[in-house]
Amino acid sequence: MKVLIVGSGGREHALAWKLKQSPRVQALYCAPGNAGTAEIAVNVAISVEDITALVAFCKEADIGFVVVGPELPLTLGLVDELAAAGIPAFGPSKEAARLEGSKAFAKDFMKRYGIPTATYGVFNNGQRAEAKAFAKELPGPWVVKADGLAAGKGVLICQSQAETEKAIDYILEEQAFGGAGASLVVEEYLEGQELSLMAFSDGRTVVPMLTAQDHKRIFDGDQGPNTGGMGAYAPAPIGTAALVAQAQKEILEPTVAAMAAEGRPFKGVLYAGLMLTEKGPMVLEYNARFGDPETEVVLPMLDSDLFDIMEACSAGGLARMTIRWKEGSCVTVVMAAAGYPGDIRKGDVISGWQQVPADVTVFHCGTTRNQQGQAETAGGRVLSVTAGNADLQQAVDLAYQGVAALHFEGCQFRRDIAQKALRQR
Ligand code: AMP
Ligand code: GLY
């Protein structure tokens, strides 16, 4: 089977790395890919939002299966267009991807089906006064979210009423997120620990993966601005079997059942961003795809053939599959470019590859190959340095040995990845 992976981050490199291990995958392509995917797949220079060119390439190259990494092509309907061309794919349809593409849709959906989530209201530009009045009724802090996709920047956490009113105007009136902010969600702030719960779904059956914890802030101790994620580990000790069973019953199963009942069955990865509150797990957001960097720690723990699972998600039959996981833990530390998450420095050569311990896997995020064939920096998150071990502390130490070996100008990384989990043991 010839397989195309759409995307160019650490998630897609990890997907390529895992799919490469399947005896059923004969040839692997990645669009557009990065310097890491170039080592194990053929990179194809098509951007993720060029749906027409992606479908045309699949026909031309006789691609038998497509794996969609990021949310943008999903919300643009790539999976639907591929289906119309007779090409099976892993990922939700445009209608199903609305769970991620519209926060208003997701919140109304959860309310309709009693899926636990923060109290909220949805408002458009004509309803700014109502939005502000609604916020006044909520205890602070306040959370204001642009409705549409905003590259992870559309969530504003406000400490005062004044700040909340500014956030509402910033999104609706000043249109800081463009069309993604044509409407917004104002919601109650939830207290607790966050957990990433990703699950495979074939539209009827939903099977949770190992839990993971991301580190969203740029600096140690969860300080500084939000990022795409600075590191992760799996499994998360707070994601106990009992908690996952509760989330399966109260969140994952009702979500998949209701999406099917509404005529938009959800296939692919259903990722519930959970807040573990005193009242139980509540949904902060849905994602319609694998998380990044969660994928870089969850896939190395997967013992089963990923291609078989993805095919079952696409064609149905997930209920008949046994999905096995490895023992132990996996940790990834993200090395980011200078300036990230703001304006970043690009074009620096990455060195130190020979010194990376053999049992460390380096997934590339924002990299490209230069004229000399060297990997250089090309994005905010540059590398995701990953290690697994029976012992979490050893996995952490190993990952940081990999980080110490690698170098590029201005590189920044957190020194406390997985410390929360180590403290909880
Ligand atoms: P989201 O894109 O919805 O996951 O939001 C990004 C981040 O904002 C989350 O990972 C949380 O850290 C935080 N967040 C979002 N919604 C809430 C909420 N209702 N209460 C507390 N924190 C939140
Ligand atoms: N790591 C968070 C996300 O992928 O959305």
PDB file of C-alpha atoms in Angstrom, residues 186-414:
ATOM      1  CA  VAL A 186     -17.468  33.281  26.837  1.00  0.00           C
ATOM      2  CA  GLU A 187     -17.099  30.596  29.459  1.00  0.00           C
ATOM      3  CA  GLU A 188     -16.502  29.794  33.077  1.00  0.00           C
ATOM      4  CA  TYR A 189     -12.941  29.107  34.191  1.00  0.00           C
ATOM      5  CA  LEU A 190     -12.331  25.519  35.247  1.00  0.00           C
ATOM      6  CA  GLU A 191      -9.840  24.667  37.983  1.00  0.00           C
ATOM      7  CA  GLY A 192      -7.813  21.470  37.868  1.00  0.00           C
ATOM      8  CA  GLN A 193      -5.166  19.491  36.026  1.00  0.00           C
ATOM      9  CA  GLU A 194      -5.316  19.096  32.261  1.00  0.00           C
ATOM     10  CA  LEU A 195      -5.202  15.752  30.544  1.00  0.00           C
ATOM     11  CA  SER A 196      -5.057  14.863  26.853  1.00  0.00           C
ATOM     12  CA  LEU A 197      -7.294  11.908  26.105  1.00  0.00           C
ATOM     13  CA  MET A 198      -7.075  10.793  22.486  1.00  0.00           C
ATOM     14  CA  ALA A 199      -9.196   7.956  21.129  1.00  0.00           C
ATOM     15  CA  PHE A 200      -9.514   6.038  17.871  1.00  0.00           C
ATOM     16  CA  SER A 201     -13.004   6.059  16.390  1.00  0.00           C
ATOM     17  CA  ASP A 202     -14.590   4.342  13.389  1.00  0.00           C
ATOM     18  CA  GLY A 203     -17.808   6.318  13.781  1.00  0.00           C
ATOM     19  CA  ARG A 204     -19.428   3.778  16.142  1.00  0.00           C
ATOM     20  CA  THR A 205     -16.743   2.306  18.361  1.00  0.00           C
ATOM     21  CA  VAL A 206     -14.358   4.545  20.276  1.00  0.00           C
ATOM     22  CA  VAL A 207     -11.168   3.176  21.864  1.00  0.00           C
ATOM     23  CA  PRO A 208      -9.085   5.400  24.151  1.00  0.00           C
ATOM     24  CA  MET A 209      -5.321   5.567  23.700  1.00  0.00           C
ATOM     25  CA  LEU A 210      -2.857   5.970  26.559  1.00  0.00           C
ATOM     26  CA  THR A 211      -3.387   9.314  28.285  1.00  0.00           C
ATOM     27  CA  ALA A 212      -0.813  12.071  27.935  1.00  0.00           C
ATOM     28  CA  GLN A 213       0.031  15.409  29.460  1.00  0.00           C
ATOM     29  CA  ASP A 214       1.221  18.371  27.427  1.00  0.00           C
ATOM     30  CA  HIS A 215       3.206  21.391  28.718  1.00  0.00           C
ATOM     31  CA  LYS A 216       1.601  24.367  27.016  1.00  0.00           C
ATOM     32  CA  ARG A 217       3.498  27.291  28.524  1.00  0.00           C
ATOM     33  CA  ILE A 218       6.899  28.306  27.205  1.00  0.00           C
ATOM     34  CA  PHE A 219       8.745  28.476  30.545  1.00  0.00           C
ATOM     35  CA  ASP A 220       9.426  26.080  33.425  1.00  0.00           C
ATOM     36  CA  GLY A 221       6.774  25.903  36.121  1.00  0.00           C
ATOM     37  CA  ASP A 222       4.013  26.628  33.570  1.00  0.00           C
ATOM     38  CA  GLN A 223       5.006  30.298  33.245  1.00  0.00           C
ATOM     39  CA  GLY A 224       4.882  32.614  30.246  1.00  0.00           C
ATOM     40  CA  PRO A 225       2.730  32.565  27.121  1.00  0.00           C
ATOM     41  CA  ASN A 226       0.943  29.542  25.656  1.00  0.00           C
ATOM     42  CA  THR A 227       2.653  27.561  22.905  1.00  0.00           C
ATOM     43  CA  GLY A 228       1.697  24.651  20.699  1.00  0.00           C
ATOM     44  CA  GLY A 229       3.229  22.421  23.405  1.00  0.00           C
ATOM     45  CA  MET A 230       6.772  22.262  24.816  1.00  0.00           C
ATOM     46  CA  GLY A 231       6.881  18.612  25.807  1.00  0.00           C
ATOM     47  CA  ALA A 232       4.747  15.691  26.858  1.00  0.00           C
ATOM     48  CA  TYR A 233       4.734  12.339  28.552  1.00  0.00           C
ATOM     49  CA  ALA A 234       2.572   9.231  28.433  1.00  0.00           C
ATOM     50  CA  PRO A 235       0.894   7.646  30.213  1.00  0.00           C
ATOM     51  CA  ALA A 236      -0.161  10.383  32.644  1.00  0.00           C
ATOM     52  CA  PRO A 237      -0.408   9.025  36.226  1.00  0.00           C
ATOM     53  CA  ILE A 238      -3.504  11.199  36.821  1.00  0.00           C
ATOM     54  CA  GLY A 239      -5.180   9.423  33.898  1.00  0.00           C
ATOM     55  CA  THR A 240      -6.003   6.362  36.005  1.00  0.00           C
ATOM     56  CA  ALA A 241      -7.963   3.413  34.600  1.00  0.00           C
ATOM     57  CA  ALA A 242     -10.993   4.560  36.612  1.00  0.00           C
ATOM     58  CA  LEU A 243     -10.772   8.078  35.216  1.00  0.00           C
ATOM     59  CA  VAL A 244     -10.425   6.845  31.632  1.00  0.00           C
ATOM     60  CA  ALA A 245     -13.411   4.526  32.149  1.00  0.00           C
ATOM     61  CA  GLN A 246     -15.447   7.483  33.435  1.00  0.00           C
ATOM     62  CA  ALA A 247     -14.405   9.675  30.493  1.00  0.00           C
ATOM     63  CA  GLN A 248     -15.185   6.836  28.090  1.00  0.00           C
ATOM     64  CA  LYS A 249     -18.718   6.535  29.495  1.00  0.00           C
ATOM     65  CA  GLU A 250     -19.494  10.240  30.057  1.00  0.00           C
ATOM     66  CA  ILE A 251     -17.594  11.840  27.171  1.00  0.00           C
ATOM     67  CA  LEU A 252     -16.146   9.658  24.391  1.00  0.00           C
ATOM     68  CA  GLU A 253     -19.046   7.244  23.869  1.00  0.00           C
ATOM     69  CA  PRO A 254     -21.825   9.863  24.032  1.00  0.00           C
ATOM     70  CA  THR A 255     -19.862  12.098  21.649  1.00  0.00           C
ATOM     71  CA  VAL A 256     -19.386   9.401  19.022  1.00  0.00           C
ATOM     72  CA  ALA A 257     -22.961   8.129  19.391  1.00  0.00           C
ATOM     73  CA  ALA A 258     -24.455  11.622  19.049  1.00  0.00           C
ATOM     74  CA  MET A 259     -22.278  12.548  16.069  1.00  0.00           C
ATOM     75  CA  ALA A 260     -23.483   9.386  14.315  1.00  0.00           C
ATOM     76  CA  ALA A 261     -27.096  10.078  15.272  1.00  0.00           C
ATOM     77  CA  GLU A 262     -26.787  13.588  13.804  1.00  0.00           C
ATOM     78  CA  GLY A 263     -25.608  12.103  10.512  1.00  0.00           C
ATOM     79  CA  ARG A 264     -21.960  13.157  10.805  1.00  0.00           C
ATOM     80  CA  PRO A 265     -20.196  10.055  12.151  1.00  0.00           C
ATOM     81  CA  PHE A 266     -16.826  10.916  13.637  1.00  0.00           C
ATOM     82  CA  LYS A 267     -13.960   8.802  12.260  1.00  0.00           C
ATOM     83  CA  GLY A 268     -10.287   9.263  13.086  1.00  0.00           C
ATOM     84  CA  VAL A 269      -8.825  10.594  16.316  1.00  0.00           C
ATOM     85  CA  LEU A 270     -11.240  12.147  18.753  1.00  0.00           C
ATOM     86  CA  TYR A 271      -9.054  14.124  21.153  1.00  0.00           C
ATOM     87  CA  ALA A 272     -10.743  15.396  24.279  1.00  0.00           C
ATOM     88  CA  GLY A 273      -8.778  18.098  26.084  1.00  0.00           C
ATOM     89  CA  LEU A 274      -9.978  17.470  29.628  1.00  0.00           C
ATOM     90  CA  MET A 275      -9.878  19.443  32.846  1.00  0.00           C
ATOM     91  CA  LEU A 276      -9.968  17.123  35.833  1.00  0.00           C
ATOM     92  CA  THR A 277     -12.176  19.131  38.165  1.00  0.00           C
ATOM     93  CA  GLU A 278     -13.593  18.332  41.592  1.00  0.00           C
ATOM     94  CA  LYS A 279     -16.829  17.462  39.778  1.00  0.00           C
ATOM     95  CA  GLY A 280     -15.081  15.001  37.467  1.00  0.00           C
ATOM     96  CA  PRO A 281     -13.542  15.264  33.996  1.00  0.00           C
ATOM     97  CA  MET A 282     -14.896  18.126  31.862  1.00  0.00           C
ATOM     98  CA  VAL A 283     -14.187  18.907  28.206  1.00  0.00           C
ATOM     99  CA  LEU A 284     -12.125  22.068  27.583  1.00  0.00           C
ATOM    100  CA  GLU A 285     -12.103  21.458  23.869  1.00  0.00           C
ATOM    101  CA  TYR A 286     -12.349  18.759  21.257  1.00  0.00           C
ATOM    102  CA  ASN A 287      -9.689  18.249  18.635  1.00  0.00           C
ATOM    103  CA  ALA A 288     -10.416  16.211  15.542  1.00  0.00           C
ATOM    104  CA  ARG A 289      -6.858  14.886  15.116  1.00  0.00           C
ATOM    105  CA  PHE A 290      -3.778  13.668  16.940  1.00  0.00           C
ATOM    106  CA  GLY A 291      -2.234  16.166  19.389  1.00  0.00           C
ATOM    107  CA  ASP A 292       1.236  17.560  18.932  1.00  0.00           C
ATOM    108  CA  PRO A 293       3.441  16.758  20.917  1.00  0.00           C
ATOM    109  CA  GLU A 294       1.193  14.072  22.458  1.00  0.00           C
ATOM    110  CA  THR A 295       1.548  11.900  19.343  1.00  0.00           C
ATOM    111  CA  GLU A 296       5.312  11.810  19.774  1.00  0.00           C
ATOM    112  CA  VAL A 297       4.895  10.056  23.155  1.00  0.00           C
ATOM    113  CA  VAL A 298       1.752   8.001  22.548  1.00  0.00           C
ATOM    114  CA  LEU A 299       2.716   6.328  19.252  1.00  0.00           C
ATOM    115  CA  PRO A 300       6.040   4.961  20.556  1.00  0.00           C
ATOM    116  CA  MET A 301       3.987   3.225  23.281  1.00  0.00           C
ATOM    117  CA  LEU A 302       1.652   1.587  20.740  1.00  0.00           C
ATOM    118  CA  ASP A 303       2.455  -2.079  20.290  1.00  0.00           C
ATOM    119  CA  SER A 304      -0.105  -2.784  17.548  1.00  0.00           C
ATOM    120  CA  ASP A 305       0.143  -2.011  13.855  1.00  0.00           C
ATOM    121  CA  LEU A 306      -1.002   1.595  13.351  1.00  0.00           C
ATOM    122  CA  PHE A 307      -1.964   1.050   9.729  1.00  0.00           C
ATOM    123  CA  ASP A 308      -4.387  -1.757  10.666  1.00  0.00           C
ATOM    124  CA  ILE A 309      -6.033   0.503  13.246  1.00  0.00           C
ATOM    125  CA  MET A 310      -6.300   3.434  10.843  1.00  0.00           C
ATOM    126  CA  GLU A 311      -7.810   1.261   8.159  1.00  0.00           C
ATOM    127  CA  ALA A 312     -10.399  -0.029  10.653  1.00  0.00           C
ATOM    128  CA  CYS A 313     -11.237   3.556  11.676  1.00  0.00           C
ATOM    129  CA  SER A 314     -11.832   4.440   8.048  1.00  0.00           C
ATOM    130  CA  ALA A 315     -13.690   1.311   6.927  1.00  0.00           C
ATOM    131  CA  GLY A 316     -15.344   0.232  10.194  1.00  0.00           C
ATOM    132  CA  GLY A 317     -14.537  -2.803  12.319  1.00  0.00           C
ATOM    133  CA  LEU A 318     -12.629  -1.168  15.181  1.00  0.00           C
ATOM    134  CA  ALA A 319     -14.728  -3.203  17.658  1.00  0.00           C
ATOM    135  CA  ARG A 320     -13.089  -6.396  16.390  1.00  0.00           C
ATOM    136  CA  MET A 321      -9.539  -5.120  16.915  1.00  0.00           C
ATOM    137  CA  THR A 322      -7.301  -5.538  19.930  1.00  0.00           C
ATOM    138  CA  ILE A 323      -5.118  -2.505  20.505  1.00  0.00           C
ATOM    139  CA  ARG A 324      -2.060  -3.270  22.632  1.00  0.00           C
ATOM    140  CA  TRP A 325       0.198  -0.825  24.472  1.00  0.00           C
ATOM    141  CA  LYS A 326       3.738  -1.211  25.780  1.00  0.00           C
ATOM    142  CA  GLU A 327       4.692  -1.080  29.449  1.00  0.00           C
ATOM    143  CA  GLY A 328       6.678   1.865  30.788  1.00  0.00           C
ATOM    144  CA  SER A 329       6.632   5.545  29.871  1.00  0.00           C
ATOM    145  CA  CYS A 330       7.620   7.827  27.049  1.00  0.00           C
ATOM    146  CA  VAL A 331       8.787  11.450  27.292  1.00  0.00           C
ATOM    147  CA  THR A 332       9.408  14.110  24.686  1.00  0.00           C
ATOM    148  CA  VAL A 333      11.170  17.456  25.128  1.00  0.00           C
ATOM    149  CA  VAL A 334      10.535  20.084  22.470  1.00  0.00           C
ATOM    150  CA  MET A 335      13.466  22.240  21.369  1.00  0.00           C
ATOM    151  CA  ALA A 336      12.063  25.528  20.052  1.00  0.00           C
ATOM    152  CA  ALA A 337      13.523  28.387  18.031  1.00  0.00           C
ATOM    153  CA  ALA A 338      14.616  31.701  19.551  1.00  0.00           C
ATOM    154  CA  GLY A 339      11.627  34.025  19.892  1.00  0.00           C
ATOM    155  CA  TYR A 340       9.005  31.263  19.997  1.00  0.00           C
ATOM    156  CA  PRO A 341       6.003  31.595  20.494  1.00  0.00           C
ATOM    157  CA  GLY A 342       6.448  35.102  19.009  1.00  0.00           C
ATOM    158  CA  ASP A 343       8.503  36.028  15.943  1.00  0.00           C
ATOM    159  CA  ILE A 344      11.029  33.284  15.406  1.00  0.00           C
ATOM    160  CA  ARG A 345      14.539  32.929  14.083  1.00  0.00           C
ATOM    161  CA  LYS A 346      14.914  30.507  11.133  1.00  0.00           C
ATOM    162  CA  GLY A 347      17.671  29.059   8.956  1.00  0.00           C
ATOM    163  CA  ASP A 348      20.107  27.859  11.645  1.00  0.00           C
ATOM    164  CA  VAL A 349      21.886  24.563  11.093  1.00  0.00           C
ATOM    165  CA  ILE A 350      21.158  21.880  13.700  1.00  0.00           C
ATOM    166  CA  SER A 351      24.258  20.022  14.913  1.00  0.00           C
ATOM    167  CA  GLY A 352      25.170  17.258  17.340  1.00  0.00           C
ATOM    168  CA  TRP A 353      23.326  14.353  15.698  1.00  0.00           C
ATOM    169  CA  GLN A 354      26.212  11.909  16.279  1.00  0.00           C
ATOM    170  CA  GLN A 355      26.146  12.502  20.039  1.00  0.00           C
ATOM    171  CA  VAL A 356      22.455  11.618  20.463  1.00  0.00           C
ATOM    172  CA  PRO A 357      22.144   8.317  22.419  1.00  0.00           C
ATOM    173  CA  ALA A 358      21.014   5.412  20.240  1.00  0.00           C
ATOM    174  CA  ASP A 359      17.787   4.865  22.182  1.00  0.00           C
ATOM    175  CA  VAL A 360      16.637   8.466  21.761  1.00  0.00           C
ATOM    176  CA  THR A 361      14.329   9.201  18.821  1.00  0.00           C
ATOM    177  CA  VAL A 362      14.412  12.725  17.446  1.00  0.00           C
ATOM    178  CA  PHE A 363      11.210  13.722  15.682  1.00  0.00           C
ATOM    179  CA  HIS A 364      11.533  16.819  13.502  1.00  0.00           C
ATOM    180  CA  CYS A 365       8.910  19.564  13.841  1.00  0.00           C
ATOM    181  CA  GLY A 366       9.916  22.764  12.026  1.00  0.00           C
ATOM    182  CA  THR A 367      12.945  21.749   9.970  1.00  0.00           C
ATOM    183  CA  THR A 368      13.999  21.797   6.358  1.00  0.00           C
ATOM    184  CA  ARG A 369      17.005  20.498   4.427  1.00  0.00           C
ATOM    185  CA  ASN A 370      19.410  23.144   3.177  1.00  0.00           C
ATOM    186  CA  GLN A 371      21.463  23.023  -0.062  1.00  0.00           C
ATOM    187  CA  GLN A 372      24.134  20.935   1.676  1.00  0.00           C
ATOM    188  CA  GLY A 373      21.529  18.425   2.861  1.00  0.00           C
ATOM    189  CA  GLN A 374      21.817  19.546   6.502  1.00  0.00           C
ATOM    190  CA  ALA A 375      18.726  19.961   8.664  1.00  0.00           C
ATOM    191  CA  GLU A 376      18.107  23.585   9.587  1.00  0.00           C
ATOM    192  CA  THR A 377      15.474  25.358  11.646  1.00  0.00           C
ATOM    193  CA  ALA A 378      12.306  26.381   9.800  1.00  0.00           C
ATOM    194  CA  GLY A 379       9.582  26.710  12.432  1.00  0.00           C
ATOM    195  CA  GLY A 380       8.744  27.627  16.026  1.00  0.00           C
ATOM    196  CA  ARG A 381       8.973  24.136  17.415  1.00  0.00           C
ATOM    197  CA  VAL A 382      12.056  22.585  15.832  1.00  0.00           C
ATOM    198  CA  LEU A 383      12.687  19.141  17.338  1.00  0.00           C
ATOM    199  CA  SER A 384      10.819  16.776  19.615  1.00  0.00           C
ATOM    200  CA  VAL A 385      13.433  14.691  21.440  1.00  0.00           C
ATOM    201  CA  THR A 386      11.856  11.459  22.613  1.00  0.00           C
ATOM    202  CA  ALA A 387      12.789   8.537  24.845  1.00  0.00           C
ATOM    203  CA  GLY A 388      10.934   5.599  26.343  1.00  0.00           C
ATOM    204  CA  ASN A 389      11.875   3.469  29.313  1.00  0.00           C
ATOM    205  CA  ALA A 390      10.349   1.108  31.847  1.00  0.00           C
ATOM    206  CA  ASP A 391      11.076   3.863  34.364  1.00  0.00           C
ATOM    207  CA  LEU A 392       9.759   7.406  33.841  1.00  0.00           C
ATOM    208  CA  GLN A 393      12.781   9.079  35.492  1.00  0.00           C
ATOM    209  CA  GLN A 394      15.124   7.148  33.199  1.00  0.00           C
ATOM    210  CA  ALA A 395      13.073   8.133  30.170  1.00  0.00           C
ATOM    211  CA  VAL A 396      13.320  11.776  31.261  1.00  0.00           C
ATOM    212  CA  ASP A 397      17.095  11.539  31.787  1.00  0.00           C
ATOM    213  CA  LEU A 398      17.560   9.902  28.405  1.00  0.00           C
ATOM    214  CA  ALA A 399      15.470  12.502  26.565  1.00  0.00           C
ATOM    215  CA  TYR A 400      17.503  15.295  28.185  1.00  0.00           C
ATOM    216  CA  GLN A 401      20.750  13.561  27.134  1.00  0.00           C
ATOM    217  CA  GLY A 402      19.437  13.838  23.591  1.00  0.00           C
ATOM    218  CA  VAL A 403      18.600  17.516  24.118  1.00  0.00           C
ATOM    219  CA  ALA A 404      22.098  18.166  25.521  1.00  0.00           C
ATOM    220  CA  ALA A 405      23.677  16.612  22.417  1.00  0.00           C
ATOM    221  CA  LEU A 406      21.728  18.705  19.924  1.00  0.00           C
ATOM    222  CA  HIS A 407      22.314  22.364  19.199  1.00  0.00           C
ATOM    223  CA  PHE A 408      21.091  25.287  17.128  1.00  0.00           C
ATOM    224  CA  GLU A 409      21.431  29.031  17.654  1.00  0.00           C
ATOM    225  CA  GLY A 410      19.038  30.468  20.246  1.00  0.00           C
ATOM    226  CA  CYS A 411      17.451  27.110  21.070  1.00  0.00           C
ATOM    227  CA  GLN A 412      15.040  27.099  24.027  1.00  0.00           C
ATOM    228  CA  PHE A 413      13.464  24.194  25.901  1.00  0.00           C
ATOM    229  CA  ARG A 414      11.841  23.483  29.243  1.00  0.00           C
TER     230      ARG A 414
END
